[in-house]
Tab-separated table of C-alpha atoms in Angstrom:
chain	number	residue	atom	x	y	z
A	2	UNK	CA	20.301	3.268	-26.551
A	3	UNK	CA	17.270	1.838	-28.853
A	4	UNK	CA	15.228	-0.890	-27.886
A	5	UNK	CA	16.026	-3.046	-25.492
A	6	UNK	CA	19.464	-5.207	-25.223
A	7	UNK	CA	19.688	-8.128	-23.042
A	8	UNK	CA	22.157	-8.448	-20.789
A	9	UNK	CA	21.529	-12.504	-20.302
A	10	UNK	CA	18.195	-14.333	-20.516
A	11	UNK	CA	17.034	-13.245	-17.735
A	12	UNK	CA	18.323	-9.607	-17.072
A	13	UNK	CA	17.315	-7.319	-20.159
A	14	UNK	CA	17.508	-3.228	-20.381
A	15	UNK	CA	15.730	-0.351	-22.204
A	16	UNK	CA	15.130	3.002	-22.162
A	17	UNK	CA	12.420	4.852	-20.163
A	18	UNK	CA	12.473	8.274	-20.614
A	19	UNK	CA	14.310	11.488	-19.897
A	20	UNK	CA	14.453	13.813	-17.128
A	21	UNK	CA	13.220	17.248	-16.874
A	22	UNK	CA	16.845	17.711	-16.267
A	23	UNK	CA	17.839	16.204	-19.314
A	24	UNK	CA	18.990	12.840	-17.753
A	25	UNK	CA	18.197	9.290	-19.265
A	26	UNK	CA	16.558	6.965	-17.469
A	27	UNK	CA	16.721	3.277	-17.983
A	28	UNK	CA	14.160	0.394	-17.148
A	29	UNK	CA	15.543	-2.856	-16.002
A	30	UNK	CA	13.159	-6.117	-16.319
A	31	UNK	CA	14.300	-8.900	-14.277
A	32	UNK	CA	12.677	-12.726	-14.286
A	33	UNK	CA	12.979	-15.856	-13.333
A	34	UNK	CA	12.881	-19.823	-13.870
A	35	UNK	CA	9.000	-19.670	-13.049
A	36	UNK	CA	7.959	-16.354	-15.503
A	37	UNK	CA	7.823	-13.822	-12.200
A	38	UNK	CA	9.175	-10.797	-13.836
A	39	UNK	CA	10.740	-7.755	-11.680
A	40	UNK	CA	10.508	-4.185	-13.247
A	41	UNK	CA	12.846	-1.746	-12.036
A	42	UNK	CA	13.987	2.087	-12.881
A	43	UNK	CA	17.402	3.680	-12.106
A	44	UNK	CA	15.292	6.750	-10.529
A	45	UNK	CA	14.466	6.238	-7.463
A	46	UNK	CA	15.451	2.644	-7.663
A	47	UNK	CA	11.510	2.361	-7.751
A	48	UNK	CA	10.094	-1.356	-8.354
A	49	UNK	CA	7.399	-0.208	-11.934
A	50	UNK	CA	6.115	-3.723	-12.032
A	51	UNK	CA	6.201	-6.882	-10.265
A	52	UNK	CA	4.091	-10.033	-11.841
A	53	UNK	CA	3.567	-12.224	-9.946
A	54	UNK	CA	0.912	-15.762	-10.398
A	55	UNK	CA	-2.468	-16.557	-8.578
A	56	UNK	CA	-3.686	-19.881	-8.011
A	57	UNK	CA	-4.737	-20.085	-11.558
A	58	UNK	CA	-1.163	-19.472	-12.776
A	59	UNK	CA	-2.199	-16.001	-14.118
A	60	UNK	CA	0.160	-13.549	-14.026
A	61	UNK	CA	-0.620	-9.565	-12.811
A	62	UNK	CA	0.835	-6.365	-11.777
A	63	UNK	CA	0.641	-6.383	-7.971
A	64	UNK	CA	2.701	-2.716	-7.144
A	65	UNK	CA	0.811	0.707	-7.572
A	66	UNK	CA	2.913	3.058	-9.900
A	67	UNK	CA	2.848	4.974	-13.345
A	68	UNK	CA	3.509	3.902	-16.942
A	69	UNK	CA	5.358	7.599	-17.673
A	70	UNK	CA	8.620	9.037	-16.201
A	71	UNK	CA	7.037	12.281	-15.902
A	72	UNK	CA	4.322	10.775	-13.586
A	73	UNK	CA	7.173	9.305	-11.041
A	74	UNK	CA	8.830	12.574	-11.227
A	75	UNK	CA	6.109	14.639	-9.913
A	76	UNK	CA	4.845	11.815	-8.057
A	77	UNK	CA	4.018	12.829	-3.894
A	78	UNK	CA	3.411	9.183	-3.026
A	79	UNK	CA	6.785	7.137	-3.393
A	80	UNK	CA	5.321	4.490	-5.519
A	81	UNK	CA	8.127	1.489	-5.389
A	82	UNK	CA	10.786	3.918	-4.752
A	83	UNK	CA	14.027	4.043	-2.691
A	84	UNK	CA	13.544	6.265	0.659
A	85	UNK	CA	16.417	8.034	2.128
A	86	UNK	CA	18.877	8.884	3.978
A	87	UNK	CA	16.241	8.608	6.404
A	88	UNK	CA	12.805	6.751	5.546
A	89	UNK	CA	9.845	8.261	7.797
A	90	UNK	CA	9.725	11.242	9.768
A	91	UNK	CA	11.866	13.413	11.795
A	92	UNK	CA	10.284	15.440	14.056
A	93	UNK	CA	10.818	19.349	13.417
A	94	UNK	CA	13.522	18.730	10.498
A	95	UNK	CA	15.645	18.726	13.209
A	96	UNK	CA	18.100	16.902	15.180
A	97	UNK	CA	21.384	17.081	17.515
A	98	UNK	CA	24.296	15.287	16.807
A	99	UNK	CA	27.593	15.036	18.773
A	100	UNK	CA	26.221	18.434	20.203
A	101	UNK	CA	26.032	19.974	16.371
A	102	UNK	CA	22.239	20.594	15.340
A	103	UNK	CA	20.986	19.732	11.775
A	104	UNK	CA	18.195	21.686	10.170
A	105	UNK	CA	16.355	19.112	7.296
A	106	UNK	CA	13.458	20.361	4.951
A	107	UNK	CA	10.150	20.238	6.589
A	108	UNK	CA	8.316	18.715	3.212
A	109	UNK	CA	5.431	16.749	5.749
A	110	UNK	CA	2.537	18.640	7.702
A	111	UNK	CA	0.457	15.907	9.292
A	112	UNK	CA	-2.041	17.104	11.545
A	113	UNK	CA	-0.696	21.067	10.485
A	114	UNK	CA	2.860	19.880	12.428
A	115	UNK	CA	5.481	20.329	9.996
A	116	UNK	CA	8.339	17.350	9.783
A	117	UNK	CA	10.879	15.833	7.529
A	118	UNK	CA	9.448	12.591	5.590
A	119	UNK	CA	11.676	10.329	3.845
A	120	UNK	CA	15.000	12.197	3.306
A	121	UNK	CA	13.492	15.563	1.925
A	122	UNK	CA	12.436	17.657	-1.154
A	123	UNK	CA	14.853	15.314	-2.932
A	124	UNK	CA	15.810	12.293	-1.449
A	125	UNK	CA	16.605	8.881	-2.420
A	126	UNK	CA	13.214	8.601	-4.449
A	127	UNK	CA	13.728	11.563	-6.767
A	128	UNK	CA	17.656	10.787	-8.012
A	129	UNK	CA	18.994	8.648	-10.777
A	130	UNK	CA	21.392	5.380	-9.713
A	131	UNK	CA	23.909	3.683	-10.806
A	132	UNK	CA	22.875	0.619	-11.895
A	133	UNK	CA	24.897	-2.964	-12.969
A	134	UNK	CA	22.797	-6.147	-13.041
A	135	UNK	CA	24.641	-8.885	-11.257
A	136	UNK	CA	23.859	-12.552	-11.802
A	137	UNK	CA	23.864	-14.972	-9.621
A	138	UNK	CA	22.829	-19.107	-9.886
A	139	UNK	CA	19.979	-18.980	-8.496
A	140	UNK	CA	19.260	-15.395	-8.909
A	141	UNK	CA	18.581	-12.415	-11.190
A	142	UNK	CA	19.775	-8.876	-9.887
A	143	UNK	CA	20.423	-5.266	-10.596
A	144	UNK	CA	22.908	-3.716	-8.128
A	145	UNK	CA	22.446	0.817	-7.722
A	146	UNK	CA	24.798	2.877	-6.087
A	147	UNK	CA	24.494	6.573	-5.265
A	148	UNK	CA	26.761	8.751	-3.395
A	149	UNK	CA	24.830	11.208	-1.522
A	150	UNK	CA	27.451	14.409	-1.067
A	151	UNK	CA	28.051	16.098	2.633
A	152	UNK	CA	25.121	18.226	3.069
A	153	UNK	CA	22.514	16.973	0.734
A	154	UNK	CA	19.341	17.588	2.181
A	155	UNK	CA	21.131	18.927	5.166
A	156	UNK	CA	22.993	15.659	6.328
A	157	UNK	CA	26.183	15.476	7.039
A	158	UNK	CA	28.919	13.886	5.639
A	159	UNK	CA	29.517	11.910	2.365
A	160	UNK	CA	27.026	8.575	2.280
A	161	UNK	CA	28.087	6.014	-0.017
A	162	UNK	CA	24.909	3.531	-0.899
A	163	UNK	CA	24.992	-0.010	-2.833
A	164	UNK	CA	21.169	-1.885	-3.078
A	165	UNK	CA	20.733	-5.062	-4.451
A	166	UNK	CA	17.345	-6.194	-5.561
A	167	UNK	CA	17.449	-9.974	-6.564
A	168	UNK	CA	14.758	-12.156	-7.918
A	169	UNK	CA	15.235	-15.768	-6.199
A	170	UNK	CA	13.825	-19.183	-8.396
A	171	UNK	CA	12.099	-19.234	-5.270
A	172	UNK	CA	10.027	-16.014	-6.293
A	173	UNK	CA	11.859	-13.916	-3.640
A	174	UNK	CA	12.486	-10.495	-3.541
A	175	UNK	CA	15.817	-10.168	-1.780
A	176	UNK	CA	16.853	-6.250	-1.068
A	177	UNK	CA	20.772	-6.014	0.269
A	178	UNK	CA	21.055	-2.493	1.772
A	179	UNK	CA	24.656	-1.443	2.344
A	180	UNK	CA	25.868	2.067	2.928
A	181	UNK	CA	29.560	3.404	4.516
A	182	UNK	CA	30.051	7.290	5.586
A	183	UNK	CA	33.304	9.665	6.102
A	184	UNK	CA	31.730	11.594	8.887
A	185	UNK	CA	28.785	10.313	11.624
A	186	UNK	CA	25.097	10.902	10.020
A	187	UNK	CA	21.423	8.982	10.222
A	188	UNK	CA	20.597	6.561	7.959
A	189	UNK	CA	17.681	4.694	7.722
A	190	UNK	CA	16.760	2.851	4.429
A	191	UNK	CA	13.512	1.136	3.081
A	192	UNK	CA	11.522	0.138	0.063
A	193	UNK	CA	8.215	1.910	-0.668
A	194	UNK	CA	5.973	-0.477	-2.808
A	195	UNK	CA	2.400	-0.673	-2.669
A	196	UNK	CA	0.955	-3.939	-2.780
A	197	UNK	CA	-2.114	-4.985	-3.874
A	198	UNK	CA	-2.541	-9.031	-4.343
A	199	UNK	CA	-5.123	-8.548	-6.425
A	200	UNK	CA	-3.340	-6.616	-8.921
A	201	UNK	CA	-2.654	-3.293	-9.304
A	202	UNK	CA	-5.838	-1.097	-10.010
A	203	UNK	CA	-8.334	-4.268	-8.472
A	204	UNK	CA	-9.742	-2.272	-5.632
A	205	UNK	CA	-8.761	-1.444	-2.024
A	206	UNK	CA	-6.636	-3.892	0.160
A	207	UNK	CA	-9.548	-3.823	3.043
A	208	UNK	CA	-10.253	-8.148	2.654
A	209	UNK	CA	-6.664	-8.966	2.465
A	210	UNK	CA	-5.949	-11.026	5.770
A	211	UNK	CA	-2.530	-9.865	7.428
A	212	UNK	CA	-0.740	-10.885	10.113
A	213	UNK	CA	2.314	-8.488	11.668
A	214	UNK	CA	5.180	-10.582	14.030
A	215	UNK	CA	4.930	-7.453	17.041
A	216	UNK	CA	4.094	-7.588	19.845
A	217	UNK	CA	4.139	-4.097	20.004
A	218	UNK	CA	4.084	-0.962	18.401
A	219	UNK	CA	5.403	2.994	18.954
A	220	UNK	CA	1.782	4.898	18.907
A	221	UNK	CA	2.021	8.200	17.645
A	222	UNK	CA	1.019	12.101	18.321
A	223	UNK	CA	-1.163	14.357	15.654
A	224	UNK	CA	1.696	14.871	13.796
A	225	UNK	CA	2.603	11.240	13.205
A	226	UNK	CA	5.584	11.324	15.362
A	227	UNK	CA	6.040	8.440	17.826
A	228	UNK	CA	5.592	9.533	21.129
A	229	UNK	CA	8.765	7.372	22.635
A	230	UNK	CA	6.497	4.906	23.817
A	231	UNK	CA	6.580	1.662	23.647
A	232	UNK	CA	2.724	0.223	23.887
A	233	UNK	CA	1.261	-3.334	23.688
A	234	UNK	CA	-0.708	-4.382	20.862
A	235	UNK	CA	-2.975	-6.568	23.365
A	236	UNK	CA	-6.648	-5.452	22.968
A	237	UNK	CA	-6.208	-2.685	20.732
A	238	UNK	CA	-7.061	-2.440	17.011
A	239	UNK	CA	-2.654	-2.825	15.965
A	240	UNK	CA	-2.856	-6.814	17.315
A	241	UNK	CA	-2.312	-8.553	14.004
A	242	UNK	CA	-0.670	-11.507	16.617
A	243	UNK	CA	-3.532	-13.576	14.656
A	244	UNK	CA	-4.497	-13.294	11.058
A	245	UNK	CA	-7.032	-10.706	10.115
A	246	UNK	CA	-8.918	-8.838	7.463
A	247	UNK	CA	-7.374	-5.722	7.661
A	248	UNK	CA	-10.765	-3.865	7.624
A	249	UNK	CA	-12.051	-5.830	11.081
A	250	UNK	CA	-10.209	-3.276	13.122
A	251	UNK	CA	-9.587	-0.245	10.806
A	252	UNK	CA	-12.599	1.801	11.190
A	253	UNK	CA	-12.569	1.295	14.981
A	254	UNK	CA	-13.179	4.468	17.236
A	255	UNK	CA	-9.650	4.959	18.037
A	256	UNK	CA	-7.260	7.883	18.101
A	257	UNK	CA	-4.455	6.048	17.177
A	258	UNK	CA	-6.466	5.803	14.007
A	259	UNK	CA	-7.882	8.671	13.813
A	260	UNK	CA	-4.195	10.738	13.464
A	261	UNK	CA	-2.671	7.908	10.728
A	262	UNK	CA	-6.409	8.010	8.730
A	263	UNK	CA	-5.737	4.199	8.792
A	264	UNK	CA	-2.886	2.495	9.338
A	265	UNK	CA	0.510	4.030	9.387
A	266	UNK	CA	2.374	3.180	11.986
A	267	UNK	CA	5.793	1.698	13.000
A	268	UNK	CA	5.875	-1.860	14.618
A	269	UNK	CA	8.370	-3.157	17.459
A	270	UNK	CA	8.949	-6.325	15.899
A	271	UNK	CA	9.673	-9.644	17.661
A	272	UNK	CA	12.840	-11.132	17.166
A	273	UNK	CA	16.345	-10.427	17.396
A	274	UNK	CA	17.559	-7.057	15.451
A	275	UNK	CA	20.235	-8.584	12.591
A	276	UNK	CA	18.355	-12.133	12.058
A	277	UNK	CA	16.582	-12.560	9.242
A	278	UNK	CA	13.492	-12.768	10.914
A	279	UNK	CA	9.291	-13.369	9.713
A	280	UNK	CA	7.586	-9.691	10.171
A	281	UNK	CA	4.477	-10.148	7.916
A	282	UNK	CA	2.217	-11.745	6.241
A	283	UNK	CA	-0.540	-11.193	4.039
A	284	UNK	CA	-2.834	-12.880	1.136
A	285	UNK	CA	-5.679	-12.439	-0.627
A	286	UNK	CA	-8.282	-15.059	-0.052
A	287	UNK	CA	-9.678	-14.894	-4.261
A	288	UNK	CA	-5.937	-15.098	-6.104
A	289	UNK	CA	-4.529	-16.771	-3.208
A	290	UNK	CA	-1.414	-14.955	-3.371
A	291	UNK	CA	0.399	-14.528	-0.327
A	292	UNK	CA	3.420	-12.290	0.812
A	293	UNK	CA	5.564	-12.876	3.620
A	294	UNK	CA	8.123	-10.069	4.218
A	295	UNK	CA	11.386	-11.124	6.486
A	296	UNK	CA	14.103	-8.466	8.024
A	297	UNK	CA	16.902	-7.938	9.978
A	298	UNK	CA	15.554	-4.487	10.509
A	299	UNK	CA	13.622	-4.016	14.244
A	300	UNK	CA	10.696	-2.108	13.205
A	301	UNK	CA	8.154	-2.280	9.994
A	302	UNK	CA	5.776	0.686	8.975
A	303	UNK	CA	2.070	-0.555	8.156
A	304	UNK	CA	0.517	1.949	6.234
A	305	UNK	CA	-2.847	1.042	4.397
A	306	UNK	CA	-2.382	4.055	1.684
A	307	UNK	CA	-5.065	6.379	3.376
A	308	UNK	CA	-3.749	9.261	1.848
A	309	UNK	CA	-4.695	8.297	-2.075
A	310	UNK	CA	-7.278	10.228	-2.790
A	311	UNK	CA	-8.057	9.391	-6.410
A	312	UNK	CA	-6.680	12.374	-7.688
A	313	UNK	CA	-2.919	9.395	-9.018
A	314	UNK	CA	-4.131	7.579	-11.875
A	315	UNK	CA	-1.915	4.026	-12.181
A	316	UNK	CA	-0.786	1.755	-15.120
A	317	UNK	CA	-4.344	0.560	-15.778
A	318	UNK	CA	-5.999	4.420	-15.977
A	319	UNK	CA	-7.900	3.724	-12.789
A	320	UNK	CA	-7.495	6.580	-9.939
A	321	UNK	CA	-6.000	5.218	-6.773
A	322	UNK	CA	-8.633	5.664	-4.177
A	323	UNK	CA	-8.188	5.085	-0.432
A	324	UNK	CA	-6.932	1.898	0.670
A	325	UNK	CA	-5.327	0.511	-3.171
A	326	UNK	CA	-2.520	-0.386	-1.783
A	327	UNK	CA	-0.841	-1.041	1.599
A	328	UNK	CA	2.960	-0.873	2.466
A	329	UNK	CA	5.136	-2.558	4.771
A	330	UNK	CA	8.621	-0.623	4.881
A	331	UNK	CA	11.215	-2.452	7.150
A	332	UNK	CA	12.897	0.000	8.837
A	333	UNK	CA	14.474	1.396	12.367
A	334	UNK	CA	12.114	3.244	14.389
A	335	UNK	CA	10.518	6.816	12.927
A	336	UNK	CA	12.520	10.174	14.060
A	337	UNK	CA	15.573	7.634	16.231
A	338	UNK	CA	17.722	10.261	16.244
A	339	UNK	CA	15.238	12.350	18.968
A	340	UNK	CA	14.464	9.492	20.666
A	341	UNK	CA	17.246	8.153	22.869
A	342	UNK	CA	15.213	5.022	24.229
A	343	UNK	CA	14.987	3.731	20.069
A	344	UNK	CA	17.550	1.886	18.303
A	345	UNK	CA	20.534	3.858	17.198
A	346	UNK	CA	20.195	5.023	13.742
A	347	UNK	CA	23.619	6.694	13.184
A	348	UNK	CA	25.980	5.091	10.886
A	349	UNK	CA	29.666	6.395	11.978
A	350	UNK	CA	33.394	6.663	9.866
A	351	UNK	CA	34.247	2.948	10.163
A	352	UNK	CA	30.999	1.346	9.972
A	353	UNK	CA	28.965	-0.346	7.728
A	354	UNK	CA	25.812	-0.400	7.187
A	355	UNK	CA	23.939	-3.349	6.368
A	356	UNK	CA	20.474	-4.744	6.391
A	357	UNK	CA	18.136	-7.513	4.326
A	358	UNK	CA	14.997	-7.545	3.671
A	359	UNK	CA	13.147	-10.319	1.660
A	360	UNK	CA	9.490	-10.115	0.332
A	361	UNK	CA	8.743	-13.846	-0.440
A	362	UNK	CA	5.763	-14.680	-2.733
A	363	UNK	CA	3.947	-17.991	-2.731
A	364	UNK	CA	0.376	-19.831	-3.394
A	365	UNK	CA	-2.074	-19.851	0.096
């Protein structure tokens, strides 16, 4: 395919590069009534760009990522991408189900404890999609679909995935996640953008003001795996009950902190799991542009990108340092299928697998 070809005024299509493997990979640029413009790639399903306005009406880049193929193939930090079957961690690479244990790839090593992070060596992040844009009235989309064979990655059975990214008039970001299985297996989906209001390649995140709908939150051991508790937020540096900077608390003297380098932790959030319910909000006080981010997921990782170093260099050709970005990847709880007192992550013959998550952007 040369150039690009629109598919209808706002859904258009063109090549982005090829594969080590040999594979083509296509870009897919998405906008709506009010100029906010959606960039995504079949690999990984990974969001490249998302402009967005500021008070001003000036448009920028607010998701850290690459301008080359080659960069997201190699890349270690899931820039925008897809995460599965199972986003997060799973303690060991292993787990038990209906009495059968599964050995995954142990690609993680917090703290020198080796775990399996976000479906393996090569999960969700590192394949090509499918990938149809659908229309809608009031919406411009792309649907992927990926059929992740019996023993990929070491989990079982024959996963069948649809996503829908849409682009609302309202300047919402609505993800459909839908998945179906032939034999009983984990599953666990999320979306891996880093934000920066700003704009991508502006600096660290530190004076954005957040506030996270949990009351609490599932602390964590050296290795980053939850301990099966369930703690309070309530005089600790996690209570985001009431808007903050996300630097007051960061840099506290607390071990919580100390094992995530920053913030990287899984929230319990309020609300009933399967509404569409508020989990976060954030803006930045110069552009004031503000993200809220809505679920029917239960939990939400917060993770404040403390492990850029500067050594990824984004779309601008400025090194991400610590804290350019932060994420929040609606989710079920990290390594569910060890924890028996967490919400059941297994998706079984019969089922279906569905969850929403919307990242709405507006003017503070």
């Amino acid at each position: 395919m040369e150039g690009n070809k629109d598919i209808c005024s706002n859904v258009s299509i063109k090549p982005f590069g090829i594969l080590k493997d040999g594979k083509e990979v296509f870009l897919y640029r998405l906008s709506n009534e009010n100029g906010v413009q959606l960039e995504v790639i079949n690999y990984g399903g990974i969001i490249k760009s998302l402009f967005v306005p500021d008070a001003r009406g000036k448009f920028s880049d607010i998701v850290l990522g690459y301008n080359r193929l080659a960069d997201y193939e190699k890349d270690p930090a899931h820039f925008g991408a897809v995460v599965g079957r199972y986003g997060n961690r799973i303690a060991g690479g292993e787990f038990v189900l209906d009495n059968k244990k599964y050995s995954l790839a142990l690609n993680n090593q917090p703290g020198g404890k080796a775990c399996h992070l976000h479906g393996g060596e090569r999960g969700f992040d590192k394949i090509v999609w499918d990938a149809e844009p659908i229309i809608h009235d009031n919406a411009a989309g792309l649907r992927l679909h990926y059929l992740s064979r019996d023993g990929e990655e070491g989990y079982p059975g024959n996963l069948d995935v649809n996503i829908n990214y849409l682009l609302t008039n309202e300047n919402t970001l609505r993800i459909e996640y839908q998945g179906e299985t032939d034999q009983a297996t984990p599953i666990n989906l999320t979306q891996h953008s880093y934000f920066n209001l700003k704009g991508e390649g502006e600096g660290d995140i530190l004076g954005h003001f957040a506030y996270i709908n949990a009351d609490n939150y599932t602390p964590v051991d050296e290795g980053l795996i939850p301990t099966g508790e369930i703690a309070g937020v309530s005089d600790t540096p996690f209570d985001f009950r009431k808007t903050k900077k996300i630097v007051e608390d960061i840099n506290q003297a607390d071990q919580q902190l100390e094992y995530g380098g920053g913030y990287d932790h899984n929230y319990v959030l309020n609300g009933e799991s399967g509404e569409l319910t508020i989990a976060a909000q954030v803006y930045d006080e110069e552009s004031r542009r503000q993200l809220e981010v809505w679920t029917t997921e239960p939990g939400m990782q917060f993770y404040t990108g403390n492990a850029l170093d500067g050594s990824l260099v984004g779309k601008k050709g400025k090194a991400y340092q610590k804290n350019s970005g932060f994420c929040l990847e609606t989710q079920h709880y990290p390594d569910s299928p060890n924890q028996d007192n967490f919400p059941d992550t297994i998706l079984r013959p019969g089922e279906k697998y569905q969850t929403i998550t919307e990242f709405r952007f507006s003017i503070r």
